[in-house]
Amino acid sequence: MNISYEWKITALKQAPTLDGLSNVITHVNFEYKGTDADSGESAVFNGACPVGEPDAESFTALGDLTEAEVIAWAQANHPVDNMDEVIEDKISKKITPTNVEVTGDDVSWLAAEEPEADPAE
């Protein structure tokens, strides 16, 4: 498979004040999406992680944060190895399903559900 990955921040949590700083991000919720270039199939891993204690020297105000900075926090706190495996497995199962329902169209002897009789008839 030839999978490319992308991060998207879906939610943030904050502490109004923490260690003398205001509006400190404490948790990041994210979507980590993988798309297989060969098949076009994609899968998503939704996750969340805490953000470390704020550092007054390098603190960035909430209004000045960029998505790239927050993604970097999520990447630092949530290694991708397991997420990549989960996404690859999901895509693989989409490409080659292993539990597809067999119907009466597939084999004539498979009983179809009988419609319930209308009691008014």
Short mmCIF file of C-alpha atoms in Angstrom, two decimals:
data_model
loop_
_atom_site.label_atom_id
_atom_site.label_comp_id
_atom_site.label_asym_id
_atom_site.label_seq_id
_atom_site.Cartn_x
_atom_site.Cartn_y
_atom_site.Cartn_z
CA MET A 1 0.00 0.00 0.00
CA ASN A 2 1.02 3.55 -0.67
CA ILE A 3 -0.60 5.46 2.20
CA SER A 4 -0.29 9.18 2.81
CA TYR A 5 -1.32 10.60 6.17
CA GLU A 6 -2.73 13.91 7.32
CA TRP A 7 -3.53 15.42 10.70
CA LYS A 8 -6.54 17.56 11.53
CA ILE A 9 -7.29 19.16 14.90
CA THR A 10 -10.95 18.56 15.83
CA ALA A 11 -11.18 20.07 19.33
CA LEU A 12 -9.15 21.74 22.06
CA LYS A 13 -9.60 21.96 25.82
CA GLN A 14 -8.15 24.73 27.93
CA ALA A 15 -7.61 25.91 31.45
CA PRO A 16 -8.74 29.54 31.82
CA THR A 17 -5.68 30.12 34.03
CA LEU A 18 -2.76 27.83 34.77
CA ASP A 19 0.64 28.66 36.27
CA GLY A 20 -0.08 32.40 35.92
CA LEU A 21 -0.93 32.08 32.20
CA SER A 22 -4.33 32.54 30.55
CA ASN A 23 -6.23 30.24 28.18
CA VAL A 24 -3.73 27.39 28.36
CA ILE A 25 -4.44 24.46 26.02
CA THR A 26 -4.53 21.25 28.08
CA HIS A 27 -5.86 18.62 25.64
CA VAL A 28 -5.94 18.15 21.88
CA ASN A 29 -8.46 16.03 19.98
CA PHE A 30 -7.41 15.07 16.49
CA GLU A 31 -8.19 13.09 13.38
CA TYR A 32 -5.35 11.17 11.75
CA LYS A 33 -6.41 10.13 8.24
CA GLY A 34 -4.64 7.76 5.90
CA THR A 35 -5.42 7.48 2.19
CA ASP A 36 -4.09 4.73 -0.06
CA ALA A 37 -2.98 6.26 -3.36
CA ASP A 38 -3.39 2.96 -5.22
CA SER A 39 -6.99 2.15 -4.24
CA GLY A 40 -8.28 5.56 -3.16
CA GLU A 41 -9.55 3.99 0.10
CA SER A 42 -9.10 5.91 3.32
CA ALA A 43 -9.50 5.35 7.04
CA VAL A 44 -9.45 7.59 10.09
CA PHE A 45 -8.02 7.24 13.58
CA ASN A 46 -9.61 9.65 16.06
CA GLY A 47 -7.54 10.39 19.13
CA ALA A 48 -6.91 12.72 22.02
CA CYS A 49 -3.89 13.56 24.09
CA PRO A 50 -2.90 15.84 26.93
CA VAL A 51 -0.55 18.74 26.40
CA GLY A 52 2.41 19.15 28.75
CA GLU A 53 2.69 21.82 31.40
CA PRO A 54 3.01 25.33 29.94
CA ASP A 55 6.38 27.04 29.82
CA ALA A 56 6.12 30.78 30.44
CA GLU A 57 9.26 31.39 28.34
CA SER A 58 7.82 29.78 25.18
CA PHE A 59 4.09 30.24 25.80
CA THR A 60 1.98 31.21 22.80
CA ALA A 61 -1.34 32.94 23.43
CA LEU A 62 -4.40 31.02 22.28
CA GLY A 63 -5.25 33.56 19.57
CA ASP A 64 -1.72 33.30 18.15
CA LEU A 65 -1.54 29.50 17.98
CA THR A 66 -1.39 27.94 14.55
CA GLU A 67 -2.83 24.57 13.60
CA ALA A 68 0.70 23.43 12.70
CA GLU A 69 1.89 24.16 16.26
CA VAL A 70 -0.99 22.22 17.82
CA ILE A 71 -0.44 19.32 15.40
CA ALA A 72 3.20 19.26 16.51
CA TRP A 73 2.03 18.91 20.14
CA ALA A 74 -0.26 16.03 19.20
CA GLN A 75 2.55 14.34 17.24
CA ALA A 76 4.92 14.68 20.19
CA ASN A 77 2.38 13.17 22.58
CA HIS A 78 0.83 10.49 20.38
CA PRO A 79 3.28 8.30 18.40
CA VAL A 80 1.99 7.26 14.97
CA ASP A 81 3.22 3.63 14.79
CA ASN A 82 0.05 2.13 16.26
CA MET A 83 -2.21 4.56 14.41
CA ASP A 84 -0.53 3.68 11.10
CA GLU A 85 -1.12 -0.03 11.76
CA VAL A 86 -4.80 0.55 12.61
CA ILE A 87 -5.34 2.64 9.48
CA GLU A 88 -3.51 0.18 7.23
CA ASP A 89 -5.63 -2.67 8.63
CA LYS A 90 -8.88 -0.73 8.08
CA ILE A 91 -7.92 0.12 4.49
CA SER A 92 -6.82 -3.45 3.81
CA LYS A 93 -10.21 -4.73 4.99
CA LYS A 94 -11.99 -2.26 2.72
CA ILE A 95 -9.93 -3.41 -0.26
CA THR A 96 -10.29 -7.12 0.56
CA PRO A 97 -13.31 -7.60 2.84
CA THR A 98 -13.43 -10.70 5.04
CA ASN A 99 -17.04 -10.66 6.33
CA VAL A 100 -19.40 -9.75 3.50
CA GLU A 101 -23.03 -10.77 3.96
CA VAL A 102 -24.19 -13.61 1.67
CA THR A 103 -27.72 -13.13 0.33
CA GLY A 104 -30.31 -15.12 -1.59
CA ASP A 105 -28.99 -13.42 -4.72
CA ASP A 106 -25.70 -15.25 -4.14
CA VAL A 107 -27.21 -18.70 -3.46
CA SER A 108 -30.80 -19.61 -4.29
CA TRP A 109 -31.28 -21.90 -1.30
CA LEU A 110 -30.58 -19.19 1.32
CA ALA A 111 -33.87 -18.35 3.00
CA ALA A 112 -34.92 -14.77 2.66
CA GLU A 113 -36.83 -13.11 5.45
CA GLU A 114 -40.57 -13.44 4.90
CA PRO A 115 -42.42 -10.13 5.12
CA GLU A 116 -44.69 -9.92 8.12
CA ALA A 117 -48.38 -10.41 7.34
CA ASP A 118 -50.53 -7.32 7.63
CA PRO A 119 -53.07 -8.06 10.42
CA ALA A 120 -55.66 -5.87 8.63
CA GLU A 121 -55.82 -8.28 5.70
#
